[in-house]
Coordinates of C-alpha atoms and ligand atoms in Angstrom, one line a residue:
X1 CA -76.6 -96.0 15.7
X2 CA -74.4 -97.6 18.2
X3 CA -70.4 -98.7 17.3
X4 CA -68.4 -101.6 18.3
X5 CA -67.0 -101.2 21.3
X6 CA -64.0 -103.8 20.1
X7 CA -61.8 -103.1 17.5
X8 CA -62.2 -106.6 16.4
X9 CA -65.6 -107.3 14.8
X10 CA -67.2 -110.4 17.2
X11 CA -70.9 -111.2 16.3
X12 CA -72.6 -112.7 19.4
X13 CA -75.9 -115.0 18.1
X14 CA -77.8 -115.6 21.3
X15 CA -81.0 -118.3 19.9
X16 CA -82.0 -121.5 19.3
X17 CA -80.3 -124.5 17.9
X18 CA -82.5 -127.9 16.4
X19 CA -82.2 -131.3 15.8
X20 CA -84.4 -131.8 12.7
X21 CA -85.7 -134.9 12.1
X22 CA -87.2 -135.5 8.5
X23 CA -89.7 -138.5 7.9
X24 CA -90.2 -138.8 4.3
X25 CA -94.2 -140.6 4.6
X26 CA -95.4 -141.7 1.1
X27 CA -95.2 -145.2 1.3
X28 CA -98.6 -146.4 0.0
X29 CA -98.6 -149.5 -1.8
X30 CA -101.3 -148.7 -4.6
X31 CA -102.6 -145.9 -6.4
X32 CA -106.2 -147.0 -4.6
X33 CA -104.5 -146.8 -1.1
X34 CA -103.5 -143.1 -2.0
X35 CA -107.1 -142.0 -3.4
X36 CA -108.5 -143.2 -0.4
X37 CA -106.2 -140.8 1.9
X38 CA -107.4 -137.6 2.3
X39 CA -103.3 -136.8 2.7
X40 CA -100.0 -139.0 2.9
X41 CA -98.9 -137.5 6.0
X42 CA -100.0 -139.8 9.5
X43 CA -103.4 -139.1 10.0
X44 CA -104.8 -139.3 14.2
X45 CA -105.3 -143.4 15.0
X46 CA -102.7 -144.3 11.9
X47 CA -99.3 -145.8 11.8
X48 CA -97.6 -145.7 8.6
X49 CA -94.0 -146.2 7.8
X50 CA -91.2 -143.7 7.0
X51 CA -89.3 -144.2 3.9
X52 CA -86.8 -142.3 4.8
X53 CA -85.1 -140.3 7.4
X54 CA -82.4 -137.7 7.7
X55 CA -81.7 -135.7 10.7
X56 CA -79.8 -132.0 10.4
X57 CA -78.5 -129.4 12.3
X58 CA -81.2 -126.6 12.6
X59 CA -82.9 -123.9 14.9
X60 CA -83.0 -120.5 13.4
X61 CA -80.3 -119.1 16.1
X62 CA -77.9 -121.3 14.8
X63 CA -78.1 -121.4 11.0
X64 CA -77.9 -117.6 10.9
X65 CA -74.7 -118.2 13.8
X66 CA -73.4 -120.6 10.4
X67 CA -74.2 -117.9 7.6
X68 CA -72.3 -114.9 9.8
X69 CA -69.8 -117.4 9.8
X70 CA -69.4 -118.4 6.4
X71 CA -69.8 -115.2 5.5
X72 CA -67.1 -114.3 7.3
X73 CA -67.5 -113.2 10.7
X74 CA -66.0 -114.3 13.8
X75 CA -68.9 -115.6 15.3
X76 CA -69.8 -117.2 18.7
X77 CA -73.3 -118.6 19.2
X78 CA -75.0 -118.6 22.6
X79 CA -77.5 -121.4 22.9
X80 CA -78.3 -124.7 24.9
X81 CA -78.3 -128.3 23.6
X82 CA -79.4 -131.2 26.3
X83 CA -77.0 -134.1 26.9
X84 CA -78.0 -136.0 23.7
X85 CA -77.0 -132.5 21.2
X86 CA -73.3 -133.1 21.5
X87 CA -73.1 -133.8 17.8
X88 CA -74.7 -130.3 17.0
X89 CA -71.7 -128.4 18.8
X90 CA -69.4 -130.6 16.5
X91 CA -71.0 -129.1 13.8
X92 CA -71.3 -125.9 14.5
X93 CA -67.6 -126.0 15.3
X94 CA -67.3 -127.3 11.8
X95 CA -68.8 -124.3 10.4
X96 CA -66.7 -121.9 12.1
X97 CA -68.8 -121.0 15.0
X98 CA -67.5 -121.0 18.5
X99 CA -69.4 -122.9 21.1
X100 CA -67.8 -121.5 24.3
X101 CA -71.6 -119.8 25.4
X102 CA -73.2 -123.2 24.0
X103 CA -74.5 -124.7 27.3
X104 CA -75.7 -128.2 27.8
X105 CA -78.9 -129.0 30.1
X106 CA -78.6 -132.2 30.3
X107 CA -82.2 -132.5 32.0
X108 CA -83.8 -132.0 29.1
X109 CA -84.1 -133.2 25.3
X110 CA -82.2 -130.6 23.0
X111 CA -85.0 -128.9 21.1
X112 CA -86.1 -130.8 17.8
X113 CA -88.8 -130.3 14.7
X114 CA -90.1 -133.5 13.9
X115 CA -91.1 -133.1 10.4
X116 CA -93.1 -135.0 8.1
X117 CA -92.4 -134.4 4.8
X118 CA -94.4 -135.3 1.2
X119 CA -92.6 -135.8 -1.6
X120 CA -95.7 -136.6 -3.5
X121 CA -97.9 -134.0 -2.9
X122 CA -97.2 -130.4 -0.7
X123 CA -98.4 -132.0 2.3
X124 CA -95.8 -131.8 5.4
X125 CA -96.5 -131.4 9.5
X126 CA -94.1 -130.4 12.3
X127 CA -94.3 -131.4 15.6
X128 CA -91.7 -128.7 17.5
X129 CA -90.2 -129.3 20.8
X130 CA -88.5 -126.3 22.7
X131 CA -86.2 -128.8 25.0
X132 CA -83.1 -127.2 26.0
X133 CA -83.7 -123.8 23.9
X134 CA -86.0 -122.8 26.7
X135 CA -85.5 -124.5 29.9
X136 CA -81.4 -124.1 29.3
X137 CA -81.9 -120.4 28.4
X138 CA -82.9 -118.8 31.5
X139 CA -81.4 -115.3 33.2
X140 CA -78.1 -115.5 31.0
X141 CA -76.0 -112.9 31.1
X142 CA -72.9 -112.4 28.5
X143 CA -69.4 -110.7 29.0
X144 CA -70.6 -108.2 26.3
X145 CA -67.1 -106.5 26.0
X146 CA -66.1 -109.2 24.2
X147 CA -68.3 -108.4 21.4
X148 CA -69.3 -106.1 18.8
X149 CA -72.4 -107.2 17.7
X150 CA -75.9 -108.9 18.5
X151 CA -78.1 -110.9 16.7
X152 CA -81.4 -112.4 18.0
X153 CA -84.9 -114.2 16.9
X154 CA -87.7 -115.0 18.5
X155 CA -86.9 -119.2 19.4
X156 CA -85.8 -118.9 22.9
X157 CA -87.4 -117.4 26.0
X158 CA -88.7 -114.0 25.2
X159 CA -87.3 -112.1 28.6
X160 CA -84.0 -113.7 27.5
X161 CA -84.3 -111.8 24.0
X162 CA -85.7 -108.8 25.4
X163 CA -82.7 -108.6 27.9
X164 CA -80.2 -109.6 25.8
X165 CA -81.1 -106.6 23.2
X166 CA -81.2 -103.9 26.1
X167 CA -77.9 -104.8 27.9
X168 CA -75.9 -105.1 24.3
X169 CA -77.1 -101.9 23.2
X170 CA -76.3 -100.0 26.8
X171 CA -73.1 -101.9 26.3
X172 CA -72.2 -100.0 22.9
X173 CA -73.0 -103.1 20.6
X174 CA -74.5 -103.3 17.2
X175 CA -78.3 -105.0 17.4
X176 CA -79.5 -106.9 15.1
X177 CA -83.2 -108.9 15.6
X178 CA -85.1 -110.8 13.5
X179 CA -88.4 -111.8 15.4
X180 CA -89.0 -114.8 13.6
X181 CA -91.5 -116.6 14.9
X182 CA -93.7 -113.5 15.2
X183 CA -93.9 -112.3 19.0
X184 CA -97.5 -111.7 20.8
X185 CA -99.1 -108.5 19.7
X186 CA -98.8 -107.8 23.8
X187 CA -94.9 -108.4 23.7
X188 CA -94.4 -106.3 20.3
X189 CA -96.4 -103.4 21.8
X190 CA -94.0 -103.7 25.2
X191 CA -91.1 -103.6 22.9
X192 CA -87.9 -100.9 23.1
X193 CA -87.6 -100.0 19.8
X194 CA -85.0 -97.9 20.8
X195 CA -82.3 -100.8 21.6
X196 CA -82.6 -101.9 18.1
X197 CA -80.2 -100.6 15.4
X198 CA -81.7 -103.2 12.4
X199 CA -85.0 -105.0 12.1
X200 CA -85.0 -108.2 9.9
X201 CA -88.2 -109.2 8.8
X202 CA -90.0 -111.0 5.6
X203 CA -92.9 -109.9 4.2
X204 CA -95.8 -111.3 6.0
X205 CA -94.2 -110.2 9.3
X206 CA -93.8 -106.8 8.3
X207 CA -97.9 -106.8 7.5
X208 CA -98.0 -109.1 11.3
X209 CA -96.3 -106.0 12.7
X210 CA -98.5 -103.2 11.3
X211 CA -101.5 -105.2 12.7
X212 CA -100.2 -105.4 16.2
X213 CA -99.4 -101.8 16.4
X214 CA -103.0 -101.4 15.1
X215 CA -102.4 -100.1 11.5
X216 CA -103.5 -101.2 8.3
X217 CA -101.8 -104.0 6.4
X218 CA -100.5 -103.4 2.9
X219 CA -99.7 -106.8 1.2
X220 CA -98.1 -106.7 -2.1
X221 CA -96.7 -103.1 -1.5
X222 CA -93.6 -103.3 0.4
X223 CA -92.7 -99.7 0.0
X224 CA -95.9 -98.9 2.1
X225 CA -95.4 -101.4 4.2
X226 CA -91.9 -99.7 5.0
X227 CA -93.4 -96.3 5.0
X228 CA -96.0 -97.4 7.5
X229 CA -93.8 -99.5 9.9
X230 CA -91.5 -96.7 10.0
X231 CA -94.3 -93.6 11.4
X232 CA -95.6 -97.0 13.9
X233 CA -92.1 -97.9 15.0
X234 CA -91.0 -94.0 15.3
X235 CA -87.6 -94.7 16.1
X236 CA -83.6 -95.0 14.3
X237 CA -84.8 -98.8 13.3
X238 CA -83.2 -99.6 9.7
X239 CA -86.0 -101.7 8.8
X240 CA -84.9 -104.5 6.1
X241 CA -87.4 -106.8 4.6
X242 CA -87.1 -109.5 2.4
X243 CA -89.2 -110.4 -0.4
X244 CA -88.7 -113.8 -1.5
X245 CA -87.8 -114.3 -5.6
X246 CA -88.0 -109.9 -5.3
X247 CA -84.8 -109.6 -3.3
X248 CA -85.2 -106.7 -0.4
X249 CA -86.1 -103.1 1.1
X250 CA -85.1 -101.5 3.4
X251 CA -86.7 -98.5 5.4
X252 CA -84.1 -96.0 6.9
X253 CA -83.6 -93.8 9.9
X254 CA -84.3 -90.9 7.4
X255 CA -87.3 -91.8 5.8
X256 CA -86.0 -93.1 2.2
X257 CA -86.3 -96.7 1.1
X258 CA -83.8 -98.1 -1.0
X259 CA -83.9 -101.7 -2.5
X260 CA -81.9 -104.5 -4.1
X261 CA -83.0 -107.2 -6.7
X262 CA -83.1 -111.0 -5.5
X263 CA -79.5 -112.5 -6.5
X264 CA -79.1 -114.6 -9.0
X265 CA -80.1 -118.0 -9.1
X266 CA -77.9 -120.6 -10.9
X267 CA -80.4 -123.7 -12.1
X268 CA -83.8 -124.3 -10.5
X269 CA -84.6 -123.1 -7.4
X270 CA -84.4 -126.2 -4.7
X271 CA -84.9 -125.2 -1.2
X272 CA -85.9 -121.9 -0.3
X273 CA -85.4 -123.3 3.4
X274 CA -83.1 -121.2 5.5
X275 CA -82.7 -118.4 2.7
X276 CA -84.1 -115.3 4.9
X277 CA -81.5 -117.2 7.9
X278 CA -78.5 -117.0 5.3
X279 CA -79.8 -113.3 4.3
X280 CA -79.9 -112.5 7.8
X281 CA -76.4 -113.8 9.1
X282 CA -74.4 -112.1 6.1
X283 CA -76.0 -109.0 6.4
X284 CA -75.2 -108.7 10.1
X285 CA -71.6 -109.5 8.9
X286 CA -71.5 -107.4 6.0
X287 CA -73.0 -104.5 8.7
X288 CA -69.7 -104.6 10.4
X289 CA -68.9 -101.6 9.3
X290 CA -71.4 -99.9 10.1
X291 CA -73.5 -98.1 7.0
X292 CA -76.1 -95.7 7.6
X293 CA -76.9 -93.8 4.2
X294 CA -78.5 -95.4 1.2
X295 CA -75.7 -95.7 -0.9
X296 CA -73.4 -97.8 1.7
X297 CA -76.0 -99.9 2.5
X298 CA -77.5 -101.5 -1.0
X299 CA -74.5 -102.9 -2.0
X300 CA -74.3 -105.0 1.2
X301 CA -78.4 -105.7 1.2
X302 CA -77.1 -107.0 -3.1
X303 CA -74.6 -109.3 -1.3
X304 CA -76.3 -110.6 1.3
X305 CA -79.3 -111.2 -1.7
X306 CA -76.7 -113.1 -3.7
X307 CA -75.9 -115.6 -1.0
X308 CA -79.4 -116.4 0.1
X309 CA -79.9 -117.2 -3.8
X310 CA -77.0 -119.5 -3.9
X311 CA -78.7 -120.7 -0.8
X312 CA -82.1 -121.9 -2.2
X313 CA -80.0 -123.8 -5.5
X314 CA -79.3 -126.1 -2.9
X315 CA -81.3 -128.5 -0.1
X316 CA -81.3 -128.2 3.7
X317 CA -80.5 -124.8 5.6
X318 CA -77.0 -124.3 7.1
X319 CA -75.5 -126.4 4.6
X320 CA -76.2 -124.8 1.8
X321 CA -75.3 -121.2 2.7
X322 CA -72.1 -120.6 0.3
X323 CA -68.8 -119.2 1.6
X324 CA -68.1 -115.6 0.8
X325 CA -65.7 -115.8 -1.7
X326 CA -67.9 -117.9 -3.6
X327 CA -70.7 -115.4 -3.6
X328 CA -68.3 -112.5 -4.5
X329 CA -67.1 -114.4 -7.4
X330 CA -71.0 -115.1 -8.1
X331 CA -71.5 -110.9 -8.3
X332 CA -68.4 -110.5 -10.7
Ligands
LIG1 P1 -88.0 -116.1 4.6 O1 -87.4 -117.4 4.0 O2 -87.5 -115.7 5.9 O3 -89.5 -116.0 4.4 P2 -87.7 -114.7 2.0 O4 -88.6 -115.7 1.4 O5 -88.1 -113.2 1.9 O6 -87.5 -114.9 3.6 O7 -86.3 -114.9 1.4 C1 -85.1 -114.3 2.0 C2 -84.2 -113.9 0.9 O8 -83.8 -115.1 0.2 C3 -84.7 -113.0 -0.1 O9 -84.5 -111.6 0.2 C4 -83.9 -113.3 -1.4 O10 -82.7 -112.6 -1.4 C5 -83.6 -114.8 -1.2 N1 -84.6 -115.6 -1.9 C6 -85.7 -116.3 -1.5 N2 -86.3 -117.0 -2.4 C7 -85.6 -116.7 -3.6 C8 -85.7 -117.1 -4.9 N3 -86.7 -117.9 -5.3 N4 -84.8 -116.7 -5.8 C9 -83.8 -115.9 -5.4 N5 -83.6 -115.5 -4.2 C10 -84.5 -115.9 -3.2
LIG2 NA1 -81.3 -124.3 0.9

């Protein structure tokens, strides 16, 4: 376990930030037209009309940047928007988040998810374009003394991720990643554990890691799952995994696994979007001080549950992770 180097807590979020586009497509005008389709999503040769449209901030980088900073963190996030993404560093100063490291390409799109969405039926499709989270993330390096901790996914270029882990932990900073989308089975097995204090992860990547690293899978038993990522990681990884509507687990450097029940949710449950991003950005915050033993660490793990079930009451991502003092008064 590394400490801060600061005696101010800073949270650095280096990752990608979205412009999400949302089509809602079922506009069929009879019940025949809507037999006939196999889906109501645009199949290849069609043009059908959008009956609604709604674009939001998104890009996992920078709605776990909003949760750290909801939850309370002082929080920059380190990203890059093209020339048309100026409305997205608006926002994200809205939430809190400081932009100074948020460059603009302006060569390039900013990247966007183009999503068609069913409201009829589960159909949806996403069309995603990297845009400025790639081309504008290239050899970046980061006045690390100015932080205390890291957090990281997997949306941006993978040598940036990789580097940006190593020099943060040589420089004395808590790291946090959460490799979300899945890496390559080639870059996991290249992977330093050993710059890593916490790994976030959901369920099905915590099986997608024990099959890179060549072990069986055990879906549906998280504790296993835990047991066996910890002897194929073999390293001082706290391994935390989220499981949905069960809340979390968490693997530690000694062996035990601790857990924490789902929060509680207030209603029906609306939009899981963006929950494991809200889990993710207040438990880095709530990891400030650092915990290492069981007992320090499943209060936080309860917390951090809490808000990402206050997060799914409501639709969209970043926008529906609650403020902290809403979430303690939630627990109460
Ligand atoms: P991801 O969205 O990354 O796949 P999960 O589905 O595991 O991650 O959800 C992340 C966290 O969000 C869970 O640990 C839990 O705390 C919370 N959560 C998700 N779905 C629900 C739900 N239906 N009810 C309550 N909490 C939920
Ligand atoms: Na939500």
């Amino acid at each position: 376990m590394s400490t801060a180097s600061t005696s101010t807590p800073r949270v650095l979020v280096y990752g990608s930030v979205n412009c999400d586009e949302f089509f809602v497509v079922d506009h069929v005008n009879s019940r025949a037209q809507l037999r006939q389709r196999e889906c109501s999503i645009v199949r290849p040769g069609e043009t059908i009309s959008s009956s609604s449209y709604s674009r939001r901030a998104g890009g996992k980088g920078a709605n776990q940047a909003v949760s750290a900073s909801k939850a309370g963190a002082s929080v920059d996030f380190a990203g890059a928007i093209g020339a048309d993404g100026g409305w997205l560093a608006k926002e994200l100063e809205g939430y809190g988040v400081g932009t100074k490291q948020l460059l603009v390409d302006d060569k390039v799109a900013t990247g966007r998810a183009i999503i068609q969405l069913s409201a009829k039926d589960a159909d949806n499709s996403i069309v995603l374009f990297p845009g400025s989270n790639f081309s504008g993330n290239q050899g970046r390096t980061f006045d690390w003394g100015s932080y205390s901790h890291l957090l990281v996914q997997n949306e941006i270029p993978w040598a940036e991720t990789v580097a940006a882990l190593a020099q943060a932990r040589t420089a004395g900073l808590a790291t946090f990643f959460n490799p979300s989308p899945m890496p390559t089975q080639d870059q996991l097995r290249a992977f330093d554990w050993t710059h890593l204090d916490y790994l976030l992860i959901n369920e099905g990547e915590g099986q997608d890691l024990l099959v890179a690293y060549g072990a069986e899978p055990a879906p549906g038993q998280p504790e296993e799952t835990l047991l066996r990522l910890r002897t194929v990681l073999a390293s001082s990884t706290t391994i935390v995994m989220t499981l949905g509507a069960n809340g979390v687990m968490a693997g530690l450097e000694n062996g035990d696994v601790i857990s924490a029940p789902a929060g509680r949710v207030q209603g029906k449950v609306v939009d899981t979007t963006g929950a494991g991003d809200c889990f993710t950005g207040y438990l880095a915050t709530l990891l400030v001080t650092p915990a290492t033993t069981g007992e320090e660490l499943r209060p936080l793990l309860a917390t951090a549950c809490q808000a990402a079930a206050m997060c799914v009451e409501k639709a969209g991502a970043m926008e529906s992770v609650p403020l902290r003092a809403a979430v303690l008064e939630r627990m109460q």
